[in-house]
PDB file of C-alpha atoms in Angstrom:
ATOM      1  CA  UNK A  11      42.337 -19.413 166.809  1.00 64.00           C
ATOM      2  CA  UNK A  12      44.540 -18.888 163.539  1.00 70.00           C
ATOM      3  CA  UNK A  13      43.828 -14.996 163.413  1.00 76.00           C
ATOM      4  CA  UNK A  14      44.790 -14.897 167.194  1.00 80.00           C
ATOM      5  CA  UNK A  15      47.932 -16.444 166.362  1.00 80.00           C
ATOM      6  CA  UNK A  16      48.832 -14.106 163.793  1.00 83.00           C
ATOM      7  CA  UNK A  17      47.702 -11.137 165.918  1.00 84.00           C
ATOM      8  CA  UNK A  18      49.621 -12.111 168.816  1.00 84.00           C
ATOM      9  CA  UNK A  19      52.913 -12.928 166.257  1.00 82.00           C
ATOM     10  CA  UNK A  20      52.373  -9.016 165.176  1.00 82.00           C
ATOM     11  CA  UNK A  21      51.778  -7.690 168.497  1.00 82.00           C
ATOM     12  CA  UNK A  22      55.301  -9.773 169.218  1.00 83.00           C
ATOM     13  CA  UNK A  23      57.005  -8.107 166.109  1.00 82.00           C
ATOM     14  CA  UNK A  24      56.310  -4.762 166.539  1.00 79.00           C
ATOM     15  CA  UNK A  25      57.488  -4.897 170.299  1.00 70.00           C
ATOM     16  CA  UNK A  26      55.168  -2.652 172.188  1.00 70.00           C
ATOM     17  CA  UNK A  27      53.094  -3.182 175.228  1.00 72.00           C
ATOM     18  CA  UNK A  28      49.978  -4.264 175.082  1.00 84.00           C
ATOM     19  CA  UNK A  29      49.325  -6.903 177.601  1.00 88.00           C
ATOM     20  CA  UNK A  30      45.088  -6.414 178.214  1.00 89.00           C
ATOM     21  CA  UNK A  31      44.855  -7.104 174.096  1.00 88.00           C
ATOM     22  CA  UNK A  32      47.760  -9.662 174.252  1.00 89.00           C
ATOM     23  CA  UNK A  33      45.679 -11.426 177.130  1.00 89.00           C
ATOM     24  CA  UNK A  34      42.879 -11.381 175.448  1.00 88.00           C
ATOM     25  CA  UNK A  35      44.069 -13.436 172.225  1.00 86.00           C
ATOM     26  CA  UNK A  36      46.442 -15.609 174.273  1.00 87.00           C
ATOM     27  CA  UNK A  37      44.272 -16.754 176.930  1.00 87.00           C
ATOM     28  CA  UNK A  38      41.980 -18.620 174.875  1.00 86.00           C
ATOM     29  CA  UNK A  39      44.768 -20.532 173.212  1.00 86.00           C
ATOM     30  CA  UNK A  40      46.874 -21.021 177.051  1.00 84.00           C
ATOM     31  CA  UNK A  41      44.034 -22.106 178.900  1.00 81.00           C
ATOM     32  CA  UNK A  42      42.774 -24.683 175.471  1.00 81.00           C
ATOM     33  CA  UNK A  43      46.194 -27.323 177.080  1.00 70.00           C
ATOM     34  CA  UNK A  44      45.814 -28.544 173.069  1.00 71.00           C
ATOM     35  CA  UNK A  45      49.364 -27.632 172.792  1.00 68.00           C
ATOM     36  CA  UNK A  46      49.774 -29.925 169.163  1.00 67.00           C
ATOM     37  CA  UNK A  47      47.114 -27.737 167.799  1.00 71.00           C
ATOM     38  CA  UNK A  48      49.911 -24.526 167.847  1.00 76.00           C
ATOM     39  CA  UNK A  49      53.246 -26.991 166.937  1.00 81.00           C
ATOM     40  CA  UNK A  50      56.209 -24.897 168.233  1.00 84.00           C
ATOM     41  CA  UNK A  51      54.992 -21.201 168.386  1.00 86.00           C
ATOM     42  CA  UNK A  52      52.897 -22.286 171.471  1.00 88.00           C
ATOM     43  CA  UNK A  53      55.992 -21.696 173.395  1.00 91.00           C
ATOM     44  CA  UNK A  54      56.712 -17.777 172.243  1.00 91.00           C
ATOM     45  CA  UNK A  55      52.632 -17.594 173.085  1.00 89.00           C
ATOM     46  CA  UNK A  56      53.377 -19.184 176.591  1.00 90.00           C
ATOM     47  CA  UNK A  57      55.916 -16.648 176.990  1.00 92.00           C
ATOM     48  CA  UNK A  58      54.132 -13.488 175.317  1.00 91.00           C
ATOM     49  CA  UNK A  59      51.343 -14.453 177.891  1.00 92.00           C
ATOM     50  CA  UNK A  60      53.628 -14.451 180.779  1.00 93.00           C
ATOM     51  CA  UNK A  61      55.106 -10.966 180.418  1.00 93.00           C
ATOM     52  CA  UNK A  62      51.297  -9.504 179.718  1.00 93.00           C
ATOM     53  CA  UNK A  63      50.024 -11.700 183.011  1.00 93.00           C
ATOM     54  CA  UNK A  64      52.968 -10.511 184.571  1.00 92.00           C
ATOM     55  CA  UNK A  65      52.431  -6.559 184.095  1.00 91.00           C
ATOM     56  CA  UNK A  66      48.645  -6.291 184.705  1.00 91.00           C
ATOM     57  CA  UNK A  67      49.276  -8.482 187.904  1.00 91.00           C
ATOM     58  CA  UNK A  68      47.730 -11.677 186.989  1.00 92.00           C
ATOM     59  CA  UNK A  69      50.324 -13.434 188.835  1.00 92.00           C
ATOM     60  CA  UNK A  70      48.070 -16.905 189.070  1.00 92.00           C
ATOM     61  CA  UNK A  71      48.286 -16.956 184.855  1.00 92.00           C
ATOM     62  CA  UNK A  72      51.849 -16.207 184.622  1.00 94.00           C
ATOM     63  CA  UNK A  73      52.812 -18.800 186.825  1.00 93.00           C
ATOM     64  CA  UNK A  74      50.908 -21.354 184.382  1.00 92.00           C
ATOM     65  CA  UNK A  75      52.534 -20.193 181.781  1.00 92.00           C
ATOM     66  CA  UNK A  76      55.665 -20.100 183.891  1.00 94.00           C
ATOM     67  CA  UNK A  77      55.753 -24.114 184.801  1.00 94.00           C
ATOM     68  CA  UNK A  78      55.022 -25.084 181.062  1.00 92.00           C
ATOM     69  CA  UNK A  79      58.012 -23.503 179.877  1.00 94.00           C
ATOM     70  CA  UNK A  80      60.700 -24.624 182.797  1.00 94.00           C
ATOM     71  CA  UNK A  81      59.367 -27.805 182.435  1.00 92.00           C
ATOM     72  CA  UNK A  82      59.322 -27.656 178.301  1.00 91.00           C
ATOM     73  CA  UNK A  83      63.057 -25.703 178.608  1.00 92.00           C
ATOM     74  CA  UNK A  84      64.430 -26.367 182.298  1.00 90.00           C
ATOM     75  CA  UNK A  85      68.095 -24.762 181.575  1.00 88.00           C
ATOM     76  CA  UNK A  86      66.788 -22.161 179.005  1.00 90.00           C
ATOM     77  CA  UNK A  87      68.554 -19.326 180.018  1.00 87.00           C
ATOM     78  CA  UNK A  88      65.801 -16.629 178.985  1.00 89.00           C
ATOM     79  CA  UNK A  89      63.245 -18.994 180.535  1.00 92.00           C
ATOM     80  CA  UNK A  90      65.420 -19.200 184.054  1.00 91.00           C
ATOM     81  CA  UNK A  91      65.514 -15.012 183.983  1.00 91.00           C
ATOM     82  CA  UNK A  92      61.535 -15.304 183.214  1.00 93.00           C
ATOM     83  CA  UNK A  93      61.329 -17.024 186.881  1.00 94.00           C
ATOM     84  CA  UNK A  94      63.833 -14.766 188.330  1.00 93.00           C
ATOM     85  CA  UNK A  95      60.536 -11.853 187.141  1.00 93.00           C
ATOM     86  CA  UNK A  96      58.421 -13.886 188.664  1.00 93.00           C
ATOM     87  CA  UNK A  97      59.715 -14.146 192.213  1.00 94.00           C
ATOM     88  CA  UNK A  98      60.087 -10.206 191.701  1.00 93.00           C
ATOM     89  CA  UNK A  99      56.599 -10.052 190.606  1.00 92.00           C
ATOM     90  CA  UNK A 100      55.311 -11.338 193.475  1.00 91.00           C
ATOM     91  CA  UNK A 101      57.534  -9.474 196.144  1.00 91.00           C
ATOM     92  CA  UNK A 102      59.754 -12.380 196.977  1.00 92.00           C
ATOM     93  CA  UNK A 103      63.032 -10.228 196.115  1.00 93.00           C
ATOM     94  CA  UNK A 104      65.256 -11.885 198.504  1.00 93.00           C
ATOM     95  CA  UNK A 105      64.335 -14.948 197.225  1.00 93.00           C
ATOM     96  CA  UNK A 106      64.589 -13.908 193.994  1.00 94.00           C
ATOM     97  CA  UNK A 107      68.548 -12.376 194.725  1.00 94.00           C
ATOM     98  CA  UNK A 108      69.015 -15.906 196.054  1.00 93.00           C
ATOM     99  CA  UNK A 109      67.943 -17.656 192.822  1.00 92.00           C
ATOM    100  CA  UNK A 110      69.985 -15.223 190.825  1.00 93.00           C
ATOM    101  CA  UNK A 111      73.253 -15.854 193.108  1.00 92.00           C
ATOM    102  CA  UNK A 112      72.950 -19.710 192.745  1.00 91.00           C
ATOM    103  CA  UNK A 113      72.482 -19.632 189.014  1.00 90.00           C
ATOM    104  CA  UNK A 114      75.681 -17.459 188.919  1.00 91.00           C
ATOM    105  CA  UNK A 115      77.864 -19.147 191.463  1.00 89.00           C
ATOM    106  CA  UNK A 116      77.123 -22.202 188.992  1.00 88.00           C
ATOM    107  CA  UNK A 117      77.690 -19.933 185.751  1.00 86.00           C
ATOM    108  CA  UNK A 118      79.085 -16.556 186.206  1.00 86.00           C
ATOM    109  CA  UNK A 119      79.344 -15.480 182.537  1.00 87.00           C
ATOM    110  CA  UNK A 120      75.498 -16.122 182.784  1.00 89.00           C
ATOM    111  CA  UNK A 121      74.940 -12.365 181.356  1.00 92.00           C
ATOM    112  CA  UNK A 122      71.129 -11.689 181.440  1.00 90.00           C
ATOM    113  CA  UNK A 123      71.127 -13.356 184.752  1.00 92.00           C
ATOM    114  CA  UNK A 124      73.934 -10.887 186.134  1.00 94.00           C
ATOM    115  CA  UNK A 125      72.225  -7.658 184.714  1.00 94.00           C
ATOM    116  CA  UNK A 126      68.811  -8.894 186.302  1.00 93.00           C
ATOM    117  CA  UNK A 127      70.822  -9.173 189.615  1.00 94.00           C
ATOM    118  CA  UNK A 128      72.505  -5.302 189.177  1.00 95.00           C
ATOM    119  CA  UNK A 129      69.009  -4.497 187.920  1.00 94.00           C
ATOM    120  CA  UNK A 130      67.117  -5.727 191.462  1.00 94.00           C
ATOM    121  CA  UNK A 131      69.701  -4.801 193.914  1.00 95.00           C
ATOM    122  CA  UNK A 132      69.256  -1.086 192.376  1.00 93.00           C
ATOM    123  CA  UNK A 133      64.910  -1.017 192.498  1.00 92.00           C
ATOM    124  CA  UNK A 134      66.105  -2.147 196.228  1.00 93.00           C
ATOM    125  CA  UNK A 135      67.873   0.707 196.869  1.00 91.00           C
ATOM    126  CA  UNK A 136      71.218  -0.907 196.993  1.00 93.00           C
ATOM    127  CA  UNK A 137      73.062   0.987 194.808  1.00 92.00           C
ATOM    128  CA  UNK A 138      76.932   0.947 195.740  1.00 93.00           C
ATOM    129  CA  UNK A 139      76.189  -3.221 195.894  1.00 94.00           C
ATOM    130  CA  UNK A 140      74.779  -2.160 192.410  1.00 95.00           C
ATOM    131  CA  UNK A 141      77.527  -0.345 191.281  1.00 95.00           C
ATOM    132  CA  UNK A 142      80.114  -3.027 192.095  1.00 95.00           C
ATOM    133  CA  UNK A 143      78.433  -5.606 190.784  1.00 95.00           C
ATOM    134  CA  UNK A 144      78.497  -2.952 187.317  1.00 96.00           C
ATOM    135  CA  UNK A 145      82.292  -2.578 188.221  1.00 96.00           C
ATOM    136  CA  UNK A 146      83.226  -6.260 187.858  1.00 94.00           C
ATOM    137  CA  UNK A 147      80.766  -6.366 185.359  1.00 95.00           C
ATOM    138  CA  UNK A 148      82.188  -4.514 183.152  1.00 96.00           C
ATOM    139  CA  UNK A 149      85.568  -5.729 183.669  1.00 94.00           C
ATOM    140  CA  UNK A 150      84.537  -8.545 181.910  1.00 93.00           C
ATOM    141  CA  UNK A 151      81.691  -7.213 179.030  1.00 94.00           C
ATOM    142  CA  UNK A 152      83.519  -3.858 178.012  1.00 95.00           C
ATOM    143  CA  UNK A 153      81.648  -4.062 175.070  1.00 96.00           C
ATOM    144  CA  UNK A 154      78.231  -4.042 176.685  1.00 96.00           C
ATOM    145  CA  UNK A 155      76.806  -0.944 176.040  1.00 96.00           C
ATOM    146  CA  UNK A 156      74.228  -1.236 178.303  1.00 95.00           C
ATOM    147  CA  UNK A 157      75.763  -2.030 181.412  1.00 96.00           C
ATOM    148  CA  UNK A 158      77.921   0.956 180.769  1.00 97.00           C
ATOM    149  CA  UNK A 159      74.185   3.469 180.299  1.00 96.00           C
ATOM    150  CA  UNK A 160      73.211   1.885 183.952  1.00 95.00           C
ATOM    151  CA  UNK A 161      76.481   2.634 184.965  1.00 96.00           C
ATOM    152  CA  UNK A 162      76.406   6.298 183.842  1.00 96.00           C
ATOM    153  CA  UNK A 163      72.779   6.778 184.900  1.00 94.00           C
ATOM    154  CA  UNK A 164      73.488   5.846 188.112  1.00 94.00           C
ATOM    155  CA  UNK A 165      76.315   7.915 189.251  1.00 94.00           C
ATOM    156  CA  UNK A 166      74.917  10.831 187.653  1.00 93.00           C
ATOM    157  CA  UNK A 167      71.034  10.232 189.130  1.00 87.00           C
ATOM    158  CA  UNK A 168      71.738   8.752 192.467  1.00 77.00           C
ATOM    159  CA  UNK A 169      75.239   9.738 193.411  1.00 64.00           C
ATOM    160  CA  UNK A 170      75.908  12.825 192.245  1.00 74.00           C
ATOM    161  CA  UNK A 171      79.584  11.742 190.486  1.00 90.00           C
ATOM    162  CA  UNK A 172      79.789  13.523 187.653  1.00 92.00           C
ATOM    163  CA  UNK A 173      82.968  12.955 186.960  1.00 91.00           C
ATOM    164  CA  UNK A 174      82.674   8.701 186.472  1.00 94.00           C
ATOM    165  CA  UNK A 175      79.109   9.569 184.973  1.00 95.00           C
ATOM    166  CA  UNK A 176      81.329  11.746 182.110  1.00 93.00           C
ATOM    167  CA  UNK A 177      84.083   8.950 182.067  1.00 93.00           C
ATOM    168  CA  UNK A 178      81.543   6.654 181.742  1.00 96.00           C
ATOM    169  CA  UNK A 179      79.647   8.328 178.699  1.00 96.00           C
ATOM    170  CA  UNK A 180      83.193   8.907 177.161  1.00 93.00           C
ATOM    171  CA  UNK A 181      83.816   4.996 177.385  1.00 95.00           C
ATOM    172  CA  UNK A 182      80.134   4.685 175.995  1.00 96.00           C
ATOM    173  CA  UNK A 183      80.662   6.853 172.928  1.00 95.00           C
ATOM    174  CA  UNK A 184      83.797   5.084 172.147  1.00 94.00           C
ATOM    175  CA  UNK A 185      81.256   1.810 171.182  1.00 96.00           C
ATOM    176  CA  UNK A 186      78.368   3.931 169.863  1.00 96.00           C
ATOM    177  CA  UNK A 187      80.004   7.530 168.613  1.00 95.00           C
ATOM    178  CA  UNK A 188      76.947   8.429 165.906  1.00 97.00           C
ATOM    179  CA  UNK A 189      74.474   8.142 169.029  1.00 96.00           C
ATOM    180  CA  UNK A 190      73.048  11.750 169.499  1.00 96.00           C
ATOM    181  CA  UNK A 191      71.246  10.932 172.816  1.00 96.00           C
ATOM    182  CA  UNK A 192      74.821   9.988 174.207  1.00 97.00           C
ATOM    183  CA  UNK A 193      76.677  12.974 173.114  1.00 97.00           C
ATOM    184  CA  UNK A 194      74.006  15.218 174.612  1.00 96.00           C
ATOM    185  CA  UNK A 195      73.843  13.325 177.782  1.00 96.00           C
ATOM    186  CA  UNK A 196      77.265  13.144 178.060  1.00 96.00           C
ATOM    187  CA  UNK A 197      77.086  17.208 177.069  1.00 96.00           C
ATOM    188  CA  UNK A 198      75.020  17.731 180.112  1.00 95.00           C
ATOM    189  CA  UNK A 199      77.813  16.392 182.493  1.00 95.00           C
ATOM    190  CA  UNK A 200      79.806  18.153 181.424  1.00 95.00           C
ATOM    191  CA  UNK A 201      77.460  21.181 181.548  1.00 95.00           C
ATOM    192  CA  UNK A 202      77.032  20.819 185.250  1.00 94.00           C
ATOM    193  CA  UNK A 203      80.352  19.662 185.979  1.00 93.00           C
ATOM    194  CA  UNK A 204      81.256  23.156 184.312  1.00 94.00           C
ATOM    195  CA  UNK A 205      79.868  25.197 187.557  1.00 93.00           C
ATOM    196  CA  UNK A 206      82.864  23.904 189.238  1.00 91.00           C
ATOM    197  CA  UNK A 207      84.916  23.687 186.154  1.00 92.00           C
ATOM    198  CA  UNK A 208      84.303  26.760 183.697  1.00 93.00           C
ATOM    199  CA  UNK A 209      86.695  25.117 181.543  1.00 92.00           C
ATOM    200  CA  UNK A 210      84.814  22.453 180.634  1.00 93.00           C
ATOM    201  CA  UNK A 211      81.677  24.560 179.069  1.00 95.00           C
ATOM    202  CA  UNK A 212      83.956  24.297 175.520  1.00 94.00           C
ATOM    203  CA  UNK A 213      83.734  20.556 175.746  1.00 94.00           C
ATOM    204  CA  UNK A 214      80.233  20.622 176.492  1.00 96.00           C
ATOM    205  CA  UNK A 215      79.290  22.975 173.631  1.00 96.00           C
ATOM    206  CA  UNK A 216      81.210  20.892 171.359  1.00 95.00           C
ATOM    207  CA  UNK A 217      79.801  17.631 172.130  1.00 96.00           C
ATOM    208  CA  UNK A 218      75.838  19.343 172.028  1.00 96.00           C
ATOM    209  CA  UNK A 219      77.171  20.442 168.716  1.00 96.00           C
ATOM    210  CA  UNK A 220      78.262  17.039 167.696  1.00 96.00           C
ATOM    211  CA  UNK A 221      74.332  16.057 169.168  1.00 96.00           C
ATOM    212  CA  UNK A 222      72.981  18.129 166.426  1.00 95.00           C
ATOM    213  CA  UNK A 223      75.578  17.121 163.715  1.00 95.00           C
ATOM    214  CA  UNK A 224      73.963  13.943 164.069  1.00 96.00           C
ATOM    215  CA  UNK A 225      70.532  15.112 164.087  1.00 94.00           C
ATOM    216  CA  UNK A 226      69.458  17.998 162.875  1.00 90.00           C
ATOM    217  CA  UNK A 227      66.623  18.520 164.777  1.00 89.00           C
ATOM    218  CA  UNK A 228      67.184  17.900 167.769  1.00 93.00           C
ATOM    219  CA  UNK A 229      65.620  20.120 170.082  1.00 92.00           C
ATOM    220  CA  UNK A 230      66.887  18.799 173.539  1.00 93.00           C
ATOM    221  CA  UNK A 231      70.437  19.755 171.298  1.00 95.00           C
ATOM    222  CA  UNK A 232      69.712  23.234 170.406  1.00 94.00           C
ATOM    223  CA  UNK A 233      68.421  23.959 173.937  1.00 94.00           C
ATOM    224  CA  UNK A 234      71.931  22.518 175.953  1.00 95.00           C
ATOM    225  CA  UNK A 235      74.003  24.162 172.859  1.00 96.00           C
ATOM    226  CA  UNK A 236      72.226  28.056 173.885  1.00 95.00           C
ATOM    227  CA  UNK A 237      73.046  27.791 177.863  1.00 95.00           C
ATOM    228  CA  UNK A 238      76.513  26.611 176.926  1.00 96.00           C
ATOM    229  CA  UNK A 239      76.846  29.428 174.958  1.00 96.00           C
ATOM    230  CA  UNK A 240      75.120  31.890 177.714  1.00 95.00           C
ATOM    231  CA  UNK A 241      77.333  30.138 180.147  1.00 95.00           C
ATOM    232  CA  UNK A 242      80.147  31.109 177.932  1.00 96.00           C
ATOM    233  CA  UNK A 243      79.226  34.622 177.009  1.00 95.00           C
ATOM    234  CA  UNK A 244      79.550  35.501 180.845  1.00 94.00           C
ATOM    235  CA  UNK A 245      82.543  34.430 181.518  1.00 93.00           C
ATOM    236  CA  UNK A 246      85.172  37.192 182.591  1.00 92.00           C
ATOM    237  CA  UNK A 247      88.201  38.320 179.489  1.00 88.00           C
ATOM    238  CA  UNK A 248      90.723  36.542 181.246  1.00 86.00           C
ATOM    239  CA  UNK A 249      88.843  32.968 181.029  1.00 89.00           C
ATOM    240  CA  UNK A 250      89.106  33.640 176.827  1.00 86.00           C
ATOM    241  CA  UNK A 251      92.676  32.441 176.760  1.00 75.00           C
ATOM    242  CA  UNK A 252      93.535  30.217 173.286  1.00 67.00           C
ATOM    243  CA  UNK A 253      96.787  29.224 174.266  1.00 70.00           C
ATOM    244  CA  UNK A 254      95.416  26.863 177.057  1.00 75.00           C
ATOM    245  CA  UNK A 255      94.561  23.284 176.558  1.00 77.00           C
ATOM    246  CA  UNK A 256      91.536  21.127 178.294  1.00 79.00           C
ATOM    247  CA  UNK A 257      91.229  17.874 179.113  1.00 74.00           C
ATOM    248  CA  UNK A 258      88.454  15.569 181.016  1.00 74.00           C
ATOM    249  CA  UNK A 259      89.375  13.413 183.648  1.00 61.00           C
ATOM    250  CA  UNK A 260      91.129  10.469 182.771  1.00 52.00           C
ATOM    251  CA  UNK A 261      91.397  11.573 178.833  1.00 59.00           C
ATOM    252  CA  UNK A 262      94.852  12.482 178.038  1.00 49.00           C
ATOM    253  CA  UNK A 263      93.223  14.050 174.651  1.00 58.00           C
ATOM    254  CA  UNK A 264      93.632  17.677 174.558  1.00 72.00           C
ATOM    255  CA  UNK A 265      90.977  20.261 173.890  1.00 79.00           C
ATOM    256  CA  UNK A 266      91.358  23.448 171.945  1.00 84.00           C
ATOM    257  CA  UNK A 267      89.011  26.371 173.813  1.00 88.00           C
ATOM    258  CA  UNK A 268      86.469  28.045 171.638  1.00 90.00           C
ATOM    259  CA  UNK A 269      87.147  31.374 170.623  1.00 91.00           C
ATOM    260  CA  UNK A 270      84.501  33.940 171.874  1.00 92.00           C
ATOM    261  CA  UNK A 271      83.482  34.825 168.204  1.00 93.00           C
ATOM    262  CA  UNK A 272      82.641  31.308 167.287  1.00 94.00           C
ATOM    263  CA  UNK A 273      80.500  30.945 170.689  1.00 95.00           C
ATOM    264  CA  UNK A 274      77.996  34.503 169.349  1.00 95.00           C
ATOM    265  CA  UNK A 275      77.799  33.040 166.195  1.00 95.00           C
ATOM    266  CA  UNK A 276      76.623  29.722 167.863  1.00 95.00           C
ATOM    267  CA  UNK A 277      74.554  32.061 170.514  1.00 94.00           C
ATOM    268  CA  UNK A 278      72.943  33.242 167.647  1.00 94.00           C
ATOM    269  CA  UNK A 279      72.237  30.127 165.543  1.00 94.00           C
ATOM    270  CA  UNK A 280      70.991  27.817 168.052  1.00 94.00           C
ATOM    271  CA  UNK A 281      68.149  31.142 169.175  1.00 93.00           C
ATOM    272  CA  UNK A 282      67.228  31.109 165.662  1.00 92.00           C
ATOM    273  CA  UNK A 283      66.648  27.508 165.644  1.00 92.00           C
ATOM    274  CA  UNK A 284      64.769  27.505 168.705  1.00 92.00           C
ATOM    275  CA  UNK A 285      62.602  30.244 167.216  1.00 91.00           C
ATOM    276  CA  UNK A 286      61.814  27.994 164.587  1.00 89.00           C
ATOM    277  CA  UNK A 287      60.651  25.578 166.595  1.00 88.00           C
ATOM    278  CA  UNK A 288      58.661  27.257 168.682  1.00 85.00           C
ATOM    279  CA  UNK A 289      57.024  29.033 165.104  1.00 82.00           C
ATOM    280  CA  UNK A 290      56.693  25.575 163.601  1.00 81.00           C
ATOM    281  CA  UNK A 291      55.930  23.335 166.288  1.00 75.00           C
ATOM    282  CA  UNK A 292      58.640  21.098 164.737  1.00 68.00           C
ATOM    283  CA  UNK A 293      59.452  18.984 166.930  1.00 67.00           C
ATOM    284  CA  UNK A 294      56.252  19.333 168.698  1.00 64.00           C
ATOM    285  CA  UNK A 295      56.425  21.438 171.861  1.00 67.00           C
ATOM    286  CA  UNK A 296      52.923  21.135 173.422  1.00 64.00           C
ATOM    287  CA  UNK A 297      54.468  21.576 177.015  1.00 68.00           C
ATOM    288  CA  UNK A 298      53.765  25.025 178.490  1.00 70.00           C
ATOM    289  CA  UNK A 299      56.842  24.863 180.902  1.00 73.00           C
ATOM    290  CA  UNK A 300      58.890  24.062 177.698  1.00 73.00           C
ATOM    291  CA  UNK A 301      57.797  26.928 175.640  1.00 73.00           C
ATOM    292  CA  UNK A 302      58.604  29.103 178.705  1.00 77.00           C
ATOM    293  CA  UNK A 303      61.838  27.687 179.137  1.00 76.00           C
ATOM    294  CA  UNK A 304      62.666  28.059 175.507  1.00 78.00           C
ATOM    295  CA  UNK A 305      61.418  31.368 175.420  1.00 78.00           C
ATOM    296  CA  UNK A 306      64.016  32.198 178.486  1.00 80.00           C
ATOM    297  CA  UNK A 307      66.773  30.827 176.592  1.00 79.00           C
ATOM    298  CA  UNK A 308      65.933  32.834 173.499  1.00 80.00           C
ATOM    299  CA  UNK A 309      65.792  36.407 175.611  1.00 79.00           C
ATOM    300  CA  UNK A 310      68.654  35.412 177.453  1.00 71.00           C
TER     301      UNK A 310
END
């Protein structure tokens, strides 16, 4: 039993999913009811079982492990959102919405409980309930980092707003600013938001450039920073004006454009980058499509 403890407290601290093994090291030690054998870590066991029971669909263990720990820690607040997964488990979502809505009317700066709610009413294909509920949300938590990546994700994948999905990653950046997956994803608003807006293509450039500032291999990067740059290259003469000033929505920041020689020589780094990938394999680019798309990009 000791060296399934001490598996099961490494399979907990190096956070990855692997409920069949987790089952099979827990179950012994759940289903032995000698809870004085384990002292205290029995609990983080109960729970560790629950979430492994819960994604292979063993919904008859979870629910064991469920009523030990509501009736071991009946106001816990991670152990009320672990019944809230349970109801959701099983398909009883409206029930589930329910529990969340009581728990909240009692407690409404009950955070895990609220982003559980947002989280459900979006699988169910709610999503302007969802983005309210984000709204208010985040009129509250500011500072809450991921309610503002839902936020973002879901007016750029479901509703087609790019401009709050770019206000959103601009609000986002302000709290994380050396995140490289942000400035890229917030690059590739602005990228499409540039078919409308040619303007905007500078802004983009810059903030894939920033992307690769912060890491300097970063491949999804170098790939956004060489269709800026095409984008750029076929715009008309009159669009290259250095006088003019851009801005983004709501930011009252100005912009300086990019001149056209400073967007060939970054034409021609980021293809020379992206031929080194593709020589090196560094990052690894085992997808076909990839290399073909690459490849495009290059020749372009």
């Amino acid at each position: 039993m000791n060296n399934n403890i001490e598996a099961l407290k490494k399979l907990r601290t190096i956070n990855t999913s692997c409920p069949e093994s987790v089952l099979k090291l827990s179950k012994p030690i759940v289903l032995s009811n000698n809870y004085s054998l384990f002292g205290d870590e029995i609990w983080e066991i109960y729970e560790q079982t629950f979430l492994a029971a819960l994604e292979i669909g063993d919904d008859e263990l979870a629910n064991q492990c469920l009523t030990k720990l509501l009736k071991k820690f009946p106001t816990s607040i991670s152990v009320i959102v672990l019944k809230g997964l349970y109801l959701e488990a099983i398909g009883n979502t409206s029930e589930a919405l329910k529990y969340y809505s009581d728990i909240l009317s009692m407690n409404e700066s009950n955070i895990p409980i609220s982003k559980r709610r947002i989280a459900l009413l979006r699988s169910l294909g709610r999503t302007e309930e969802a983005v309210n509920e984000l709204v208010k949300f985040l009129d509250i938590w500011y500072l809450d980092t991921e309610a503002w990546a839902e936020l973002a994700d879901i007016y750029f994948s479901f509703h087609f707003r790019y401009k709050k999905a770019s206000f959103c990653y601009s609000e986002l950046l302000l709290l994380q600013p050396f995140s490289h997956l942000i400035h890229a994803r917030y690059a590739l608003v602005l990228y499409i938001q540039s078919f409308t807006e040619p303007d905007l293509l500078h802004i983009a450039t810059k903030e894939y450039l920033r992307s690769i500032e912060l890491y300097n291999n970063f491949l999804q990067g170098f790939c956004g920073l060489k269709q800026c740059c095409i984008s750029l290259l076929k715009q008309p003469s009159s669009f290259w004006n250095n006088n003019k000033r851009i801005t983004v929505g709501t930011n009252l920041l100005e912009e300086k454009p990019l001149k056209l020689k400073k967007v060939k020589s970054l034409d021609d780094m980021a293809s020379k980058m992206l031929k080194k990938f593709l020589h090196e394999g560094k990052p690894p680019i085992n997808e076909k499509n990839l290399q073909k798309f690459i490849k495009s990009l290059i020749e372009s």
